Amino acid sequence: MSEPEASASPETAGSDEPGKMSFFDHLTELRTRIVWSLIPSAVGLGISLYFTSNVMKFLTRDLKTELVFTTPTEAFWTYMKVAMIMGIFIAMPVILWNVWAFVAPGLHKHERKYAAPFVIVGSLLFIAGGAFALFVIVPFAIAFLVTFGQEQGLKPMITISSYIDFILKFTLAFGVVFEMPVVITLLSMLGIVTPQFLSKNRKYAILINFVIAAILTPTPDIVNQSLMAGPLIVLYEVGIICARVVGRKKAKAAVAQEAAK
């Protein structure tokens, strides 16, 4: 893999100005980063196949009814789907590194050194989001939804694919949503948002967080929605703090650059 700086044009490489690339250069770089993200995901898939059975048992621990499958291939493809998602989790550090490498040419030279924190923090947040969904949201949701159906006099006959899809959807969604501080920090470094803008629009962000929680949370009760919205609000505030830190360092770098002229 090439270093992030290598994506900049020769005229800008080594300078403190963001690299300039043509539209087709961006497309080529994007294709390269996608390929280098798919390869470790495939490797992660191969690794995860060895313990997917144990993960399947763990995912079905909260369900008090017997799972069924309705087609000959359903159980197999569900097994493979779980393995693929685990492969993504395993490959997440490499995937995030490629995301950083793609946006790095748009950053100043002194900002490109934050690749390691971006990858490490982003990976930990993604795992934390997935774990939060598996250990907090999904058990509450499964208990509520299955019990609700039984109280209506219905007998549950849940297929393995629908149940696992339900879990994986929220695990991935929460993993992505928990990347909010990293995304905010990156947008601040690119100059798209500022800490002042984020603070000024905090009330709208809180409202949006509750809307997102209402959409992603599988149950209509306020408890589960608050369990989702609460961490989002906290992550938003963490993102503002990170944006302020980046802003201060950017200002200091600008002052030092002016002094050096």
mmCIF file of C-alpha atoms in Angstrom:
data_model
loop_
_atom_site.group_PDB
_atom_site.id
_atom_site.type_symbol
_atom_site.label_atom_id
_atom_site.label_comp_id
_atom_site.label_asym_id
_atom_site.label_seq_id
_atom_site.Cartn_x
_atom_site.Cartn_y
_atom_site.Cartn_z
ATOM 1 C CA MET A 1 0.000 0.000 0.000
ATOM 2 C CA SER A 2 1.225 3.443 -0.757
ATOM 3 C CA GLU A 3 1.651 6.024 1.932
ATOM 4 C CA PRO A 4 -1.069 8.712 2.139
ATOM 5 C CA GLU A 5 1.331 11.399 0.955
ATOM 6 C CA ALA A 6 2.008 9.468 -2.229
ATOM 7 C CA SER A 7 -1.464 10.316 -3.522
ATOM 8 C CA ALA A 8 -0.602 13.999 -3.760
ATOM 9 C CA SER A 9 0.657 15.445 -7.008
ATOM 10 C CA PRO A 10 4.397 16.013 -7.417
ATOM 11 C CA GLU A 11 3.927 19.759 -7.129
ATOM 12 C CA THR A 12 2.304 19.485 -3.731
ATOM 13 C CA ALA A 13 4.017 16.449 -2.241
ATOM 14 C CA GLY A 14 6.168 17.461 0.686
ATOM 15 C CA SER A 15 4.534 20.872 1.020
ATOM 16 C CA ASP A 16 2.151 21.947 3.752
ATOM 17 C CA GLU A 17 -0.694 22.500 1.303
ATOM 18 C CA PRO A 18 -3.336 19.829 0.652
ATOM 19 C CA GLY A 19 -2.580 17.669 -2.395
ATOM 20 C CA LYS A 20 -4.404 18.513 -5.630
ATOM 21 C CA MET A 21 -5.813 15.623 -7.625
ATOM 22 C CA SER A 22 -7.988 15.530 -10.715
ATOM 23 C CA PHE A 23 -11.439 13.932 -10.676
ATOM 24 C CA PHE A 24 -10.159 10.831 -12.458
ATOM 25 C CA ASP A 25 -7.219 10.613 -10.066
ATOM 26 C CA HIS A 26 -9.744 10.566 -7.211
ATOM 27 C CA LEU A 27 -11.697 7.769 -8.907
ATOM 28 C CA THR A 28 -8.522 5.749 -9.425
ATOM 29 C CA GLU A 29 -7.491 6.273 -5.816
ATOM 30 C CA LEU A 30 -10.979 5.323 -4.602
ATOM 31 C CA ARG A 31 -10.882 2.107 -6.608
ATOM 32 C CA THR A 32 -7.464 1.276 -5.168
ATOM 33 C CA ARG A 33 -8.649 1.867 -1.605
ATOM 34 C CA ILE A 34 -11.759 -0.259 -2.137
ATOM 35 C CA VAL A 35 -9.635 -3.136 -3.449
ATOM 36 C CA TRP A 36 -7.226 -2.850 -0.524
ATOM 37 C CA SER A 37 -10.225 -2.901 1.826
ATOM 38 C CA LEU A 38 -11.831 -5.957 0.216
ATOM 39 C CA ILE A 39 -8.655 -8.043 0.419
ATOM 40 C CA PRO A 40 -8.309 -7.886 4.244
ATOM 41 C CA SER A 41 -12.072 -8.401 4.530
ATOM 42 C CA ALA A 42 -11.679 -11.641 2.579
ATOM 43 C CA VAL A 43 -8.816 -12.648 4.876
ATOM 44 C CA GLY A 44 -11.005 -11.805 7.879
ATOM 45 C CA LEU A 45 -13.755 -13.988 6.398
ATOM 46 C CA GLY A 46 -11.352 -16.910 6.185
ATOM 47 C CA ILE A 47 -10.310 -16.427 9.818
ATOM 48 C CA SER A 48 -13.852 -16.019 11.116
ATOM 49 C CA LEU A 49 -15.034 -19.277 9.525
ATOM 50 C CA TYR A 50 -13.192 -21.168 12.255
ATOM 51 C CA PHE A 51 -15.368 -19.788 15.081
ATOM 52 C CA THR A 52 -18.604 -18.795 13.340
ATOM 53 C CA SER A 53 -20.465 -21.741 14.921
ATOM 54 C CA ASN A 54 -19.713 -20.423 18.414
ATOM 55 C CA VAL A 55 -20.778 -16.939 17.378
ATOM 56 C CA MET A 56 -24.059 -18.307 16.013
ATOM 57 C CA LYS A 57 -24.741 -19.964 19.371
ATOM 58 C CA PHE A 58 -23.967 -16.691 21.123
ATOM 59 C CA LEU A 59 -26.288 -14.695 18.852
ATOM 60 C CA THR A 60 -29.195 -17.041 19.511
ATOM 61 C CA ARG A 61 -28.728 -17.130 23.282
ATOM 62 C CA ASP A 62 -31.536 -14.643 24.026
ATOM 63 C CA LEU A 63 -34.184 -16.343 21.945
ATOM 64 C CA LYS A 64 -36.404 -18.684 23.948
ATOM 65 C CA THR A 65 -37.930 -20.360 20.915
ATOM 66 C CA GLU A 66 -36.641 -22.813 18.339
ATOM 67 C CA LEU A 67 -35.273 -21.393 15.107
ATOM 68 C CA VAL A 68 -36.182 -22.950 11.763
ATOM 69 C CA PHE A 69 -35.061 -22.681 8.148
ATOM 70 C CA THR A 70 -37.404 -22.890 5.169
ATOM 71 C CA THR A 71 -35.024 -23.475 2.260
ATOM 72 C CA PRO A 72 -32.097 -25.920 1.873
ATOM 73 C CA THR A 73 -29.560 -23.085 1.503
ATOM 74 C CA GLU A 74 -30.884 -20.761 4.220
ATOM 75 C CA ALA A 75 -28.802 -22.126 7.104
ATOM 76 C CA PHE A 76 -25.614 -22.177 4.991
ATOM 77 C CA TRP A 77 -25.940 -18.631 3.676
ATOM 78 C CA THR A 78 -26.831 -17.334 7.137
ATOM 79 C CA TYR A 79 -23.671 -18.961 8.459
ATOM 80 C CA MET A 80 -21.640 -17.320 5.701
ATOM 81 C CA LYS A 81 -23.295 -13.950 6.310
ATOM 82 C CA VAL A 82 -22.242 -14.022 9.970
ATOM 83 C CA ALA A 83 -18.709 -14.954 8.909
ATOM 84 C CA MET A 84 -18.587 -12.052 6.415
ATOM 85 C CA ILE A 85 -19.699 -9.517 9.019
ATOM 86 C CA MET A 86 -17.085 -10.815 11.452
ATOM 87 C CA GLY A 87 -14.545 -10.533 8.650
ATOM 88 C CA ILE A 88 -15.411 -6.838 8.328
ATOM 89 C CA PHE A 89 -14.910 -6.341 12.060
ATOM 90 C CA ILE A 90 -11.545 -8.107 11.897
ATOM 91 C CA ALA A 91 -10.453 -6.033 8.893
ATOM 92 C CA MET A 92 -11.760 -2.716 10.251
ATOM 93 C CA PRO A 93 -8.298 -1.282 11.141
ATOM 94 C CA VAL A 94 -7.109 -1.820 7.548
ATOM 95 C CA ILE A 95 -10.386 -0.467 6.136
ATOM 96 C CA LEU A 96 -10.090 2.691 8.231
ATOM 97 C CA TRP A 97 -6.449 3.093 7.224
ATOM 98 C CA ASN A 98 -7.551 3.075 3.584
ATOM 99 C CA VAL A 99 -10.244 5.651 4.357
ATOM 100 C CA TRP A 100 -7.551 7.841 5.889
ATOM 101 C CA ALA A 101 -5.229 7.267 2.938
ATOM 102 C CA PHE A 102 -7.987 8.371 0.572
ATOM 103 C CA VAL A 103 -8.708 11.674 2.372
ATOM 104 C CA ALA A 104 -5.103 12.383 3.414
ATOM 105 C CA PRO A 105 -4.206 14.300 0.209
ATOM 106 C CA GLY A 106 -6.855 16.848 1.204
ATOM 107 C CA LEU A 107 -5.163 17.468 4.551
ATOM 108 C CA HIS A 108 -2.199 19.627 5.460
ATOM 109 C CA LYS A 109 1.114 17.900 5.983
ATOM 110 C CA HIS A 110 1.057 18.340 9.766
ATOM 111 C CA GLU A 111 -2.427 16.755 9.893
ATOM 112 C CA ARG A 112 -1.458 13.574 8.068
ATOM 113 C CA LYS A 113 0.444 12.270 11.095
ATOM 114 C CA TYR A 114 -2.857 11.466 12.847
ATOM 115 C CA ALA A 115 -3.333 8.283 10.813
ATOM 116 C CA ALA A 116 -2.605 5.969 13.757
ATOM 117 C CA PRO A 117 -5.039 7.662 16.198
ATOM 118 C CA PHE A 118 -7.696 7.713 13.465
ATOM 119 C CA VAL A 119 -7.337 3.979 12.818
ATOM 120 C CA ILE A 120 -7.066 2.932 16.474
ATOM 121 C CA VAL A 121 -9.877 5.107 17.829
ATOM 122 C CA GLY A 122 -12.106 4.415 14.836
ATOM 123 C CA SER A 123 -11.653 0.651 15.205
ATOM 124 C CA LEU A 124 -12.352 0.741 18.939
ATOM 125 C CA LEU A 125 -15.479 2.854 18.433
ATOM 126 C CA PHE A 126 -16.761 0.519 15.714
ATOM 127 C CA ILE A 127 -16.293 -2.495 17.990
ATOM 128 C CA ALA A 128 -17.842 -0.607 20.922
ATOM 129 C CA GLY A 129 -20.902 0.232 18.838
ATOM 130 C CA GLY A 130 -21.342 -3.383 17.773
ATOM 131 C CA ALA A 131 -20.892 -4.615 21.349
ATOM 132 C CA PHE A 132 -23.396 -2.029 22.625
ATOM 133 C CA ALA A 133 -25.973 -3.321 20.155
ATOM 134 C CA LEU A 134 -25.341 -6.987 20.996
ATOM 135 C CA PHE A 135 -25.290 -6.654 24.777
ATOM 136 C CA VAL A 136 -27.773 -3.822 25.385
ATOM 137 C CA ILE A 137 -30.155 -3.113 22.494
ATOM 138 C CA VAL A 138 -30.725 -6.554 20.935
ATOM 139 C CA PRO A 139 -31.593 -8.436 24.174
ATOM 140 C CA PHE A 140 -34.159 -5.768 25.130
ATOM 141 C CA ALA A 141 -35.565 -5.700 21.604
ATOM 142 C CA ILE A 142 -35.858 -9.484 21.256
ATOM 143 C CA ALA A 143 -37.531 -9.850 24.656
ATOM 144 C CA PHE A 144 -40.016 -7.076 23.881
ATOM 145 C CA LEU A 145 -40.927 -8.140 20.345
ATOM 146 C CA VAL A 146 -41.240 -11.889 20.939
ATOM 147 C CA THR A 147 -43.177 -11.393 24.183
ATOM 148 C CA PHE A 148 -45.491 -8.918 22.455
ATOM 149 C CA GLY A 149 -46.320 -11.453 19.754
ATOM 150 C CA GLN A 150 -46.984 -14.207 22.270
ATOM 151 C CA GLU A 151 -49.259 -11.922 24.295
ATOM 152 C CA GLN A 152 -51.347 -11.528 21.154
ATOM 153 C CA GLY A 153 -51.883 -15.280 21.113
ATOM 154 C CA LEU A 154 -49.372 -15.891 18.329
ATOM 155 C CA LYS A 155 -46.877 -18.723 18.207
ATOM 156 C CA PRO A 156 -43.353 -17.666 17.161
ATOM 157 C CA MET A 157 -41.867 -19.493 14.182
ATOM 158 C CA ILE A 158 -38.750 -17.490 13.447
ATOM 159 C CA THR A 159 -36.380 -18.434 10.644
ATOM 160 C CA ILE A 160 -32.656 -18.384 11.220
ATOM 161 C CA SER A 161 -32.056 -15.922 8.375
ATOM 162 C CA SER A 162 -34.619 -13.341 9.563
ATOM 163 C CA TYR A 163 -33.353 -13.536 13.144
ATOM 164 C CA ILE A 164 -29.673 -13.210 12.250
ATOM 165 C CA ASP A 165 -30.419 -10.435 9.724
ATOM 166 C CA PHE A 166 -32.231 -8.563 12.496
ATOM 167 C CA ILE A 167 -29.187 -8.783 14.771
ATOM 168 C CA LEU A 168 -26.555 -8.049 12.131
ATOM 169 C CA LYS A 169 -28.431 -5.006 10.834
ATOM 170 C CA PHE A 170 -28.353 -3.306 14.209
ATOM 171 C CA THR A 171 -24.838 -4.442 15.024
ATOM 172 C CA LEU A 172 -23.489 -2.819 11.856
ATOM 173 C CA ALA A 173 -25.713 0.256 12.248
ATOM 174 C CA PHE A 174 -24.502 0.896 15.788
ATOM 175 C CA GLY A 175 -20.896 0.277 14.771
ATOM 176 C CA VAL A 176 -21.171 2.921 12.042
ATOM 177 C CA VAL A 177 -23.073 5.385 14.242
ATOM 178 C CA PHE A 178 -20.423 5.141 16.973
ATOM 179 C CA GLU A 179 -17.896 6.517 14.469
ATOM 180 C CA MET A 180 -19.444 9.975 14.950
ATOM 181 C CA PRO A 181 -16.483 11.542 16.865
ATOM 182 C CA VAL A 182 -14.043 10.316 14.198
ATOM 183 C CA VAL A 183 -16.229 11.638 11.375
ATOM 184 C CA ILE A 184 -16.692 15.018 13.073
ATOM 185 C CA THR A 185 -12.946 15.323 13.690
ATOM 186 C CA LEU A 186 -12.166 14.435 10.083
ATOM 187 C CA LEU A 187 -14.720 16.951 8.760
ATOM 188 C CA SER A 188 -13.188 19.591 11.010
ATOM 189 C CA MET A 189 -9.707 18.818 9.683
ATOM 190 C CA LEU A 190 -11.017 19.168 6.130
ATOM 191 C CA GLY A 191 -12.571 22.528 7.060
ATOM 192 C CA ILE A 192 -16.140 21.393 6.329
ATOM 193 C CA VAL A 193 -17.398 22.038 9.883
ATOM 194 C CA THR A 194 -16.104 24.059 12.830
ATOM 195 C CA PRO A 195 -16.503 23.593 16.594
ATOM 196 C CA GLN A 196 -18.448 26.864 16.707
ATOM 197 C CA PHE A 197 -20.912 25.589 14.092
ATOM 198 C CA LEU A 198 -21.328 22.285 15.943
ATOM 199 C CA SER A 199 -21.906 23.994 19.287
ATOM 200 C CA LYS A 200 -24.349 26.504 17.830
ATOM 201 C CA ASN A 201 -26.439 23.739 16.283
ATOM 202 C CA ARG A 202 -26.298 21.402 19.290
ATOM 203 C CA LYS A 203 -30.078 21.479 19.842
ATOM 204 C CA TYR A 204 -30.683 20.376 16.251
ATOM 205 C CA ALA A 205 -28.099 17.627 16.649
ATOM 206 C CA ILE A 206 -29.886 16.334 19.762
ATOM 207 C CA LEU A 207 -33.167 16.267 17.855
ATOM 208 C CA ILE A 208 -31.535 14.449 14.931
ATOM 209 C CA ASN A 209 -29.966 11.950 17.338
ATOM 210 C CA PHE A 210 -33.384 11.094 18.771
ATOM 211 C CA VAL A 211 -34.787 10.738 15.250
ATOM 212 C CA ILE A 212 -31.926 8.387 14.346
ATOM 213 C CA ALA A 213 -32.552 6.450 17.556
ATOM 214 C CA ALA A 214 -36.248 6.157 16.715
ATOM 215 C CA ILE A 215 -35.383 4.789 13.272
ATOM 216 C CA LEU A 216 -32.640 2.388 14.318
ATOM 217 C CA THR A 217 -34.197 1.149 17.547
ATOM 218 C CA PRO A 218 -36.441 -1.818 16.748
ATOM 219 C CA THR A 219 -38.884 -1.166 19.612
ATOM 220 C CA PRO A 220 -41.157 1.881 20.065
ATOM 221 C CA ASP A 221 -40.576 2.338 23.800
ATOM 222 C CA ILE A 222 -38.744 5.406 25.088
ATOM 223 C CA VAL A 223 -36.306 3.321 27.151
ATOM 224 C CA ASN A 224 -34.624 1.670 24.163
ATOM 225 C CA GLN A 225 -34.690 4.913 22.175
ATOM 226 C CA SER A 226 -32.978 6.713 25.052
ATOM 227 C CA LEU A 227 -30.391 3.929 25.265
ATOM 228 C CA MET A 228 -29.548 4.731 21.653
ATOM 229 C CA ALA A 229 -29.881 8.527 21.721
ATOM 230 C CA GLY A 230 -27.877 8.936 24.950
ATOM 231 C CA PRO A 231 -24.592 7.563 23.577
ATOM 232 C CA LEU A 232 -25.123 9.500 20.328
ATOM 233 C CA ILE A 233 -25.387 12.782 22.230
ATOM 234 C CA VAL A 234 -22.279 11.936 24.258
ATOM 235 C CA LEU A 235 -20.381 11.000 21.084
ATOM 236 C CA TYR A 236 -21.453 14.274 19.471
ATOM 237 C CA GLU A 237 -19.999 16.219 22.411
ATOM 238 C CA VAL A 238 -16.806 14.182 22.204
ATOM 239 C CA GLY A 239 -16.639 15.056 18.514
ATOM 240 C CA ILE A 240 -16.923 18.776 19.340
ATOM 241 C CA ILE A 241 -14.063 18.486 21.849
ATOM 242 C CA CYS A 242 -11.890 16.674 19.284
ATOM 243 C CA ALA A 243 -12.735 19.317 16.661
ATOM 244 C CA ARG A 244 -11.643 22.069 19.068
ATOM 245 C CA VAL A 245 -8.352 20.296 19.750
ATOM 246 C CA VAL A 246 -7.752 19.942 16.015
ATOM 247 C CA GLY A 247 -8.665 23.598 15.495
ATOM 248 C CA ARG A 248 -6.148 24.766 18.114
ATOM 249 C CA LYS A 249 -3.371 22.649 16.610
ATOM 250 C CA LYS A 250 -4.239 23.922 13.138
ATOM 251 C CA ALA A 251 -4.060 27.518 14.365
ATOM 252 C CA LYS A 252 -0.693 26.916 16.037
ATOM 253 C CA ALA A 253 0.641 25.312 12.862
ATOM 254 C CA ALA A 254 -0.552 28.301 10.819
ATOM 255 C CA VAL A 255 1.154 30.722 13.215
ATOM 256 C CA ALA A 256 4.383 28.706 13.097
ATOM 257 C CA GLN A 257 4.256 28.632 9.308
ATOM 258 C CA GLU A 258 3.804 32.426 9.149
ATOM 259 C CA ALA A 259 6.660 32.925 11.576
ATOM 260 C CA ALA A 260 8.921 30.728 9.452
ATOM 261 C CA LYS A 261 8.348 32.894 6.363
#
